[in-house]
XYZ file of C-alpha atoms in Angstrom:
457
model
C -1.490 41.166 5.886
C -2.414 38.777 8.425
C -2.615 34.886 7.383
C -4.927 32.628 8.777
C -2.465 30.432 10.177
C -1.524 33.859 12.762
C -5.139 34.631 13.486
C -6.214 31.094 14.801
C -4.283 28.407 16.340
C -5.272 24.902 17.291
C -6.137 23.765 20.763
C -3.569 20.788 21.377
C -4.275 17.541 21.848
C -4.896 16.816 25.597
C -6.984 19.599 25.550
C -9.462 19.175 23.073
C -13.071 20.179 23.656
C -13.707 15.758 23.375
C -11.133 15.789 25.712
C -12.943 18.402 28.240
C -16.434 17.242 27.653
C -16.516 13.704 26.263
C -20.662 13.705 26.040
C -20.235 17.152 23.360
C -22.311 16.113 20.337
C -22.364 18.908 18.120
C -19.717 21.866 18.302
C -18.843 25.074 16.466
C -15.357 25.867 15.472
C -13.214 27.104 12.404
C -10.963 25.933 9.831
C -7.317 26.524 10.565
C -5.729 24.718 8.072
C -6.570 22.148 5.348
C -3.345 20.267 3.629
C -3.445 17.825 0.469
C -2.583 14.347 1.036
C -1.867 11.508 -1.232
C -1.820 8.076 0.122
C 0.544 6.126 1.051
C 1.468 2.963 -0.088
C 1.859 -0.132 2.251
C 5.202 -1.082 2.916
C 6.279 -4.303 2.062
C 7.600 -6.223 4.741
C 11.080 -7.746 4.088
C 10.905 -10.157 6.581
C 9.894 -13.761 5.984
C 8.411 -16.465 8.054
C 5.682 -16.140 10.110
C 5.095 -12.197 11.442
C 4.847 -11.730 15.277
C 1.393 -10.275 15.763
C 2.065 -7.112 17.979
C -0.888 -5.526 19.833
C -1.920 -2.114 19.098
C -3.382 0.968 20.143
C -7.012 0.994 18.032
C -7.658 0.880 14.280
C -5.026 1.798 12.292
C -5.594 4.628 9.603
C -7.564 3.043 6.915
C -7.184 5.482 3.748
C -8.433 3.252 1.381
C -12.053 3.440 2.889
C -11.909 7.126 1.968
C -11.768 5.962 -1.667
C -9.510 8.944 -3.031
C -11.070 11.558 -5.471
C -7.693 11.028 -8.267
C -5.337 9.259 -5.766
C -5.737 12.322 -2.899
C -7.737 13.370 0.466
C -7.226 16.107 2.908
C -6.468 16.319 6.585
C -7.726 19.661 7.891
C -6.991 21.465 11.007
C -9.280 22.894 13.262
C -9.418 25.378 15.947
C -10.894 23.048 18.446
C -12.874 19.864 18.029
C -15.513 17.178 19.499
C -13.890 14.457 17.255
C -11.269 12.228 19.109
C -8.316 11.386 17.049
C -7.025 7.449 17.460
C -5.049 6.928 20.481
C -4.510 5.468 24.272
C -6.167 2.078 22.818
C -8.965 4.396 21.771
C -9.571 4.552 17.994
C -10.467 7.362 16.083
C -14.290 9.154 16.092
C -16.144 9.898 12.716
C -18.372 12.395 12.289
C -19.216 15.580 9.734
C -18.149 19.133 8.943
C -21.539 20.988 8.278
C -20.305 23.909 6.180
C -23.838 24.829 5.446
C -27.187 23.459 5.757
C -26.770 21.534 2.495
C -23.192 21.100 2.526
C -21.840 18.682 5.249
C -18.634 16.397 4.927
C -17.852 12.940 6.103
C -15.534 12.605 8.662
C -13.372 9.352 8.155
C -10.816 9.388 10.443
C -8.727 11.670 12.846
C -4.985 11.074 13.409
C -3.010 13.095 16.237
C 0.337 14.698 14.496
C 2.111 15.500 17.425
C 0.114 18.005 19.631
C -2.347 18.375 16.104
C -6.028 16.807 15.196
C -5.557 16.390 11.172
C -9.412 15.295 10.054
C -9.393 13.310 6.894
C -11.992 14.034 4.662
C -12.386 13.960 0.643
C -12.901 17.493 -0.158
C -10.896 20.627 0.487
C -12.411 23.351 3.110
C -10.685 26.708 3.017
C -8.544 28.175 6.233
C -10.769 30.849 8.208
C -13.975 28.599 7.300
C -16.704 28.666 10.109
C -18.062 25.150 10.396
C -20.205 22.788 12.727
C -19.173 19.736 13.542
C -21.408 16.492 14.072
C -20.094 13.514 16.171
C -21.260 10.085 15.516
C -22.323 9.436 19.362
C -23.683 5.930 18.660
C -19.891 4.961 17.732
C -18.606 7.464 20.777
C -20.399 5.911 23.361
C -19.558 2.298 22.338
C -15.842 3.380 22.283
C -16.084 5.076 26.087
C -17.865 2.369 27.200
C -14.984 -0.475 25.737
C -12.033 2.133 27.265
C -13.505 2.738 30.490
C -14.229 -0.628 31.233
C -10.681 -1.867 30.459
C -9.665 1.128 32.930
C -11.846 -0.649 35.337
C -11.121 -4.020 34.732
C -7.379 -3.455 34.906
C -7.768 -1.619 38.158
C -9.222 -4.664 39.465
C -6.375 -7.150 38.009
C -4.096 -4.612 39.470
C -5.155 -5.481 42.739
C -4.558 -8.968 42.820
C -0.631 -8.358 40.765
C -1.828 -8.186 37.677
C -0.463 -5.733 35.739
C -1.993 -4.818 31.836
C 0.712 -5.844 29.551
C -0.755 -4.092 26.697
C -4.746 -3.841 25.280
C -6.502 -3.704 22.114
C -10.206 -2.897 21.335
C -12.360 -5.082 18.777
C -13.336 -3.205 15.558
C -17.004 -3.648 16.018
C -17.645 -4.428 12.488
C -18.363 -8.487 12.711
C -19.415 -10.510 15.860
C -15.560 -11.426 16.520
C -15.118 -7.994 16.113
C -16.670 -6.863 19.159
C -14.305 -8.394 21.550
C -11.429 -6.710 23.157
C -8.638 -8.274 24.722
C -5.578 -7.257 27.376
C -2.913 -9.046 27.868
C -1.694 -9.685 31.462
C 1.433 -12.331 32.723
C -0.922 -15.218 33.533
C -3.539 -17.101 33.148
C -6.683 -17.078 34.986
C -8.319 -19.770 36.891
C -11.794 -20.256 36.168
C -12.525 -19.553 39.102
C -10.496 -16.207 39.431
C -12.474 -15.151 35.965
C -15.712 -15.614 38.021
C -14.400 -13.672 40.646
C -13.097 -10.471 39.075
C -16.109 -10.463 36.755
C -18.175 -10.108 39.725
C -15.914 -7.721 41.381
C -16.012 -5.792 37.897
C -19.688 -5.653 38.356
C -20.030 -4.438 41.189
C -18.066 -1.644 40.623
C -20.339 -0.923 37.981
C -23.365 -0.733 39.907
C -21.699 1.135 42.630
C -22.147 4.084 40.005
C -18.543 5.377 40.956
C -17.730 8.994 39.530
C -15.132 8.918 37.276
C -13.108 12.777 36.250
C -9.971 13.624 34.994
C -7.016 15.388 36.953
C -5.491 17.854 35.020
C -1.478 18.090 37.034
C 1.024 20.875 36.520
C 4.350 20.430 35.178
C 5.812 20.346 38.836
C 3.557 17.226 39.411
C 4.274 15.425 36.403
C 6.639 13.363 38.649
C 3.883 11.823 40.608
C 2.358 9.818 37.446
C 3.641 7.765 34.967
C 4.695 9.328 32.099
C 6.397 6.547 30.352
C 3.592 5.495 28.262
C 3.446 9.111 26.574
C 4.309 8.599 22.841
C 7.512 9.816 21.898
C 6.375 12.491 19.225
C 3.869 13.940 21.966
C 5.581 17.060 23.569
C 4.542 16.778 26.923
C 6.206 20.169 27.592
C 3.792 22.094 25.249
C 1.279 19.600 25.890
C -1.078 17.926 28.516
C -1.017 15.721 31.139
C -4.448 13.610 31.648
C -5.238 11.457 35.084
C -8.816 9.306 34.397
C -9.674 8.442 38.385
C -12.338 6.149 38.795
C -13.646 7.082 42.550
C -10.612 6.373 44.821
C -10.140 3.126 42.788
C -7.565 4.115 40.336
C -5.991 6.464 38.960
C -4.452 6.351 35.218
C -2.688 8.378 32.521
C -5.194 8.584 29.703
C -6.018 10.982 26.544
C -8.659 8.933 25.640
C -12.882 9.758 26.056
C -14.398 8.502 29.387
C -17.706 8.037 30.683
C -18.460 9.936 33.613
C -19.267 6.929 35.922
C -19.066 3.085 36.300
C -22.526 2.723 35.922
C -22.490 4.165 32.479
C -20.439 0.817 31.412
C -23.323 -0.957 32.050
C -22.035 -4.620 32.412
C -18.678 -6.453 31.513
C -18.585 -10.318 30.041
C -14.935 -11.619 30.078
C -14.860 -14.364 27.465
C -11.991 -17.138 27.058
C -8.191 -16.771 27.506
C -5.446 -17.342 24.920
C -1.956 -17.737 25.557
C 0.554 -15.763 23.690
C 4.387 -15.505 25.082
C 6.004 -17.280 28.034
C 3.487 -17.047 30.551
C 1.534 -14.236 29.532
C -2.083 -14.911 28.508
C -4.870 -12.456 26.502
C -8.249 -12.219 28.222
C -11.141 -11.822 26.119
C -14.069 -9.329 27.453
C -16.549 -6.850 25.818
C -18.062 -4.045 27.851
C -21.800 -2.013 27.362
C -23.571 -2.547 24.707
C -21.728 -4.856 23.045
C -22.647 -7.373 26.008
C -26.105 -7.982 24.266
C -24.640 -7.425 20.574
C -22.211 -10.253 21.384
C -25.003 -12.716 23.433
C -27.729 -11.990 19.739
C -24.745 -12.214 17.277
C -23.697 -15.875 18.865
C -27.183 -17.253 19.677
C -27.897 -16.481 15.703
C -25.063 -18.744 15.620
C -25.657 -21.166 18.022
C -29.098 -21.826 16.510
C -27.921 -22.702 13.028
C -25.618 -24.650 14.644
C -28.465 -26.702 16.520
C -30.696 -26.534 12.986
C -27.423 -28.183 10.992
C -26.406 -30.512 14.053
C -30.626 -31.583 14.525
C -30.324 -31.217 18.234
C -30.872 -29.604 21.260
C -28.534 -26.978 22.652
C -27.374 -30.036 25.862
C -26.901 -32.677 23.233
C -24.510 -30.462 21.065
C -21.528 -31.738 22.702
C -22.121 -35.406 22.539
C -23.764 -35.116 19.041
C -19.917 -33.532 17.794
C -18.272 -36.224 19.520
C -19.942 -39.119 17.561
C -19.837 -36.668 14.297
C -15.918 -36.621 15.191
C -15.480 -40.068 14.949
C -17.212 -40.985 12.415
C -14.994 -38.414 10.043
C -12.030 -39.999 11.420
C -12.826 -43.270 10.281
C -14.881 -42.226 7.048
C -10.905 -40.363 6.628
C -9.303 -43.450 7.610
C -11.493 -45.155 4.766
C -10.796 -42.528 2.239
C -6.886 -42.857 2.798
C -7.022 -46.732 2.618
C -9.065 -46.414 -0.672
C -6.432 -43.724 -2.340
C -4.254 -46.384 -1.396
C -5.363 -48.718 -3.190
C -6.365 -46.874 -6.262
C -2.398 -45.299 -6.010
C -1.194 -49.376 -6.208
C -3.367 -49.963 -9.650
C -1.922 -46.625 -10.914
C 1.256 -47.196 -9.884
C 1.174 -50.628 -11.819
C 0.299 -48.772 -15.061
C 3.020 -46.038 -14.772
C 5.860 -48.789 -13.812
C 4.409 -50.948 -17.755
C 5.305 -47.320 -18.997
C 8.692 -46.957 -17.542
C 9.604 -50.456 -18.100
C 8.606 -50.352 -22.066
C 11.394 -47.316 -21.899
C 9.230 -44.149 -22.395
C 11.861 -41.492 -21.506
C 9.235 -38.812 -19.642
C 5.827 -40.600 -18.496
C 2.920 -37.870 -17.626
C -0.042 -38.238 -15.477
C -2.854 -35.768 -14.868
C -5.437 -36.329 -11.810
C -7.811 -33.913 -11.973
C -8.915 -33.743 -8.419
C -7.177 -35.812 -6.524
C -3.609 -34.108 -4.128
C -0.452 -34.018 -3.401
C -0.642 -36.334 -0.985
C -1.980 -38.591 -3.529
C 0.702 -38.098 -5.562
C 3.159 -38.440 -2.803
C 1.507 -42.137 -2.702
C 2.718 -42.708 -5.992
C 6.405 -41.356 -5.625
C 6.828 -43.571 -2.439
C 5.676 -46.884 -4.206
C 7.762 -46.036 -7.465
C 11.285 -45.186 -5.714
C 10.793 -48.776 -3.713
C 9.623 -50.349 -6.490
C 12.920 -49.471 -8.200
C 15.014 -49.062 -5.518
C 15.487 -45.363 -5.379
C 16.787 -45.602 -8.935
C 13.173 -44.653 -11.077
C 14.923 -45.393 -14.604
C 12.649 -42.921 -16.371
C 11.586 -39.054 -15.755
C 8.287 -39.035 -14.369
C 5.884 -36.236 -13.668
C 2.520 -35.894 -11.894
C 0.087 -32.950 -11.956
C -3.003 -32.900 -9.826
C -5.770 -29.763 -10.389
C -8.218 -28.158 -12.255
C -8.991 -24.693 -14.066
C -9.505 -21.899 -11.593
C -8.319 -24.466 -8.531
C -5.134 -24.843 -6.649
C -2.817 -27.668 -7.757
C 0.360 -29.188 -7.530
C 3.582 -31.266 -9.525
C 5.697 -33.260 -8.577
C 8.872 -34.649 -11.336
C 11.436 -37.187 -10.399
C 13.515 -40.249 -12.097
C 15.973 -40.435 -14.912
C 18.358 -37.579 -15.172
C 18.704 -34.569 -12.680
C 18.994 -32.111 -16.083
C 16.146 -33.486 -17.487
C 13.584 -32.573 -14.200
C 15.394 -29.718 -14.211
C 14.729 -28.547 -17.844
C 10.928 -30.003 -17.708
C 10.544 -28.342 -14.335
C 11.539 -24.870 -16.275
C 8.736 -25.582 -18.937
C 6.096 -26.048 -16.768
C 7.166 -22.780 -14.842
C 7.002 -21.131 -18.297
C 3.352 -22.620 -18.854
C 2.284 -22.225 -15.492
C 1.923 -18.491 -14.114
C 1.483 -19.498 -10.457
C 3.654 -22.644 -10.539
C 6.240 -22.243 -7.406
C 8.788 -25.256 -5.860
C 12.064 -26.566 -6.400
C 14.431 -29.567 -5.907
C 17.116 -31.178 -7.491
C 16.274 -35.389 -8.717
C 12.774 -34.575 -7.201
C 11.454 -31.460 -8.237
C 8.202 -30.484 -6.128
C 5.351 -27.597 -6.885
C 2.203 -25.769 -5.861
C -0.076 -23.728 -8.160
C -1.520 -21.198 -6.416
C -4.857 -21.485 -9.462
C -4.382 -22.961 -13.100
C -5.291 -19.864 -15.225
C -7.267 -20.557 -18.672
C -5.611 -22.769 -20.686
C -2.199 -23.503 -18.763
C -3.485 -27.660 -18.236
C -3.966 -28.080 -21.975
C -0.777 -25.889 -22.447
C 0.848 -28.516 -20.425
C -0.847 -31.820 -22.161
C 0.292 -30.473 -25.445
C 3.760 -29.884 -24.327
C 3.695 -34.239 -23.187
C 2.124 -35.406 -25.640
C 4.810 -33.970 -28.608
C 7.358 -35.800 -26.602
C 5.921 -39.215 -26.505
C-alpha cells in the first residue's frame, strides 16, 4: 500500500507558490505531513555580563503565542503553499488552513527546515487532507514593502561604498516597533541622509520593475552564494536573484513587490552607533511611513498638553525644566545631607553607650542615603566603627537595600546570613562591610527582620 508521504511531496523552499507569485492570496493544496511538537524550553544563557545584542534575520519563533493545547502544537507539511516561512530578514506570514467552510485553522508561524515549510498550528490535520489556505495580505504587503525597500535602499548605499553589514525589520506591534534598521560601516552626514532619501525616492516614483532570476547550477558562480544558510541544500534547492530594473541585483528568498512604486515612500530616521565605526540607520518603508508620522504626533501632542506649549517652544521649555531638576536635585541631596548628620548623631549616642548591634530602618529613603551614613560613621571613628551596625532602607512590595559594617567581621557575617534567611530576594556580599539589594520585600520579611533586632537589644 502506498503511504501518503510517496504519493505527494513538498515543493522546496525557493520554489514555493509565495515564492513564484508573491501577490497569491488564497491557494489550494494538500496535507503532506503533520508532526507533533512539544515546545521547547529557552536555554539559559551561561554567560554573564552584559549580552552583545546580535542582529537577526526577522521574528524569531514565538511558541508561546500559540498557547499549547497540554504543552504541544503541530507543524504540518504541505504540498505547496502561499505562506512565507521566516527568512532573508523577512519574518514569517500567518494565515489559515480552511479545511471546510466551518472549519478553518490559525496559522501562527512558518519555519523553513531545510528545503521544508513546517506550519505551526494547534490542532492536528491528517496527511492526504485537501485544504485552502488564506494569507493574511494586510501583514504580507507591509512585510514586501519593509524588504523591498531595504533592497532598494541598500542598492543605493552600495553606490556610494556602502555596503549592508547586516538588517533587521521592526515587529510592527508598537510605534518603536515599526522601524527597521541596517547596519552599514559609517555614519551618515546629515546631509548624505537627505541625499540618499531623495535618491531613494526617486527610485520609487520611477515605478522600476522589479522580477526574480531564477540561474542554473552552472551559473551559480556568477552570484553570491555566501549568504545561503548552511542547512539550505542549494544542490536540491533554489537559487533566487530579486533585480530591481538594472539597479541591482540580489540573492533573496524573501516576497517582493513587483515594482518600486509599490514601496510607496521611505523615511530614514536617526543613526546609532554600534561597533568601531559601524553605525545602524533607522528607516521605515510603505505604510508604515504614515503609521509612524500618527503614532508620534499622538505623542508629540501629549507631550505639548504635559509641557503647556507650543510644538517651537518645546525645546527651550525642556531646557529651563532641565535645570530646574538639577538644582531642585542639588537641593534634595544637600537636605539628605543634613538629615544623614542628625541621624548619624543618634546612631554614634548608640554605639558610644556600647549597644553591640545598632539597627535602623528608613522606610523610603536609598542606598545612597545610607551610604551617607556609613561615610560619616567610619570618619567619625576613624575607620574603626566600635559596634556592628546595620541599615535597611524599603518597603513591602518595593525594592530595598542593607548595608552592615563595624565591630567584628564574624558578627556581619553571621547577621548578614540571618537577614538572607529572612529575606527571599536579599542578594550582596562583603567581608567588614557587608552590602545588599532586595529585589521586593515579600509579606512580612521587614517585621521578620525588626523582631529578629529587637530580641538582641
Amino acid at each position: 500500500m502506498t503511504s501518503i508521504s510517496q504519493q505527494f511531496t513538498s515543493t522546496v523552499v525557493g520554489a514555493l507558490a509565495c515564492q513564484r507569485d508573491s501577490y497569491l492570496k488564497t491557494f489550494k493544496t494538500i496535507v503532506v505531513n503533520c508532526v507533533e511538537k512539544t515546545p521547547e524550553k529557552p536555554a539559559k544563557s551561561k554567560s554573564k555580563g552584559k549580552s552583545k545584542e546580535k542582529a537577526t534575520s526577522g521574528d524569531a519563533p514565538d511558541i508561546s503565542s500559540l498557547s499549547l493545547n497540554d504543552g504541544k502544537y503541530y507543524e504540518v507539511e504541505l504540498e505547496d503553499t502561499i505562506l512565507f516561512p521566516m527568512g532573508g530578514g523577512q519574518p514569517s506570514d500567518t494565515g489559515s488552513i480552511i479545511i471546510s467552510d466551518d472549519k478553518s485553522i490559525p496559522v501562527s508561524f512558518v519555519r523553513r527546515d531545510g528545503l521544508i515549510a513546517r506550519h505551526q498550528v494547534l490542532e492536528p490535520i491528517a496527511p492526504g487532507t485537501p485544504v485552502s489556505l488564506l494569507l493574511d495580505w494586510h501583514r504580507r504587503l507591509d512585510l514586501m514593502q519593509q524588504h523591498t525597500g531595504q533592497h532598494l535602499l541598500s542598492a543605493i548605499l552600495d553606490s556610494r561604498q556602502l555596503p549592508t553589514l547586516s538588517w533587521k525589520m521592526g515587529s510592527g506591534t508598537s510605534v518603536s516597533e515599526l522601524v527597521n534598521y541596517l547596519e552599514i560601516p559609517r555614519k551618515l552626514s546629515d546631509e548624505e541622509v537627505t541625499q540618499i532619501t531623495d535618491e531613494v525616492n526617486a527610485k520609487i516614483l520611477e515605478n522600476l520593475p522589479i522580477g526574480v532570476e531564477v540561474p542554473g547550477a552552472e551559473d551559480f558562480s556568477q552570484h553570491k552564494t555566501n549568504k545561503i544558510p548552511e542547512d539550505y541544500d542549494l544542490s536540491k534547492g533554489v537559487l533566487r536573484v530579486v533585480h530591481i530594473g538594472e539597479l541591482d541585483a540580489n540573492t533573496c528568498c524573501g516576497t517582493h513587490l513587483n515594482s518600486t512604486g509599490q514601496v510607496a515612500s521611505i523615511s530614514l530616521l536617526h543613526q546609532t552607533h554600534v561597533r568601531g565605526t559601524n553605525s545602524r540607520l533607522h528607516f521605515l518603508c510603505g505604510g508604515r511611513v504614515a503609521q509612524y508620522s500618527s503614532g508620534v504626533h499622538g505623542v508629540m501632542r501629549n507631550v505639548l498638553s504635559a509641557l503647556s506649549c507650543q510644538m517651537d517652544e518645546v525645546d527651550e521649555k525642556l531646557d529651563g525644566m532641565s535645570t530646574q531638576l538639577r538644582k531642585a536635585l542639588g537641593a534634595n541631596k544637600s537636605l539628605l545631607e543634613e538629615l544623614a548628620r542628625l541621624k548619624e548623631k543618634e546612631l554614634i549616642e548608640k554605639i558610644d553607650k556600647g549597644q553591640q548591634v545598632v539597627f535602623e530602618h528608613y522606610c523610603d529613603k536609598s542606598l545612597e542615603f545610607l551610604m551617607n551614613f556609613f561615610k560619616g560613621l567610619n570618619a567619625h571613628y576613624n575607620k574603626k566603627i566600635p559596634q556592628t551596625v546595620v541599615l535597611m532602607c524599603g518597603e513591602y512590595k518595593e525594592s530595598g537595600a542593607i548595608m552592615i559594617f563595624g565591630g567584628e567581621s564574624a558578627r556581619v557575617q553571621e547577621i548578614a546570613g540571618e537577614l538572607k534567611s529572612k529575606i527571599k530576594s536579599l542578594k550582596g556580599g562583603g567581608k567588614d562591610k557587608w552590602q545588599g539589594k532586595v529585589g521586593a520585600f515579600e509579606k512580612g520579611e521587614i517585621e521578620s527582620v525588626k523582631e529578629y533586632f529587637m530580641a538582641k537589644e
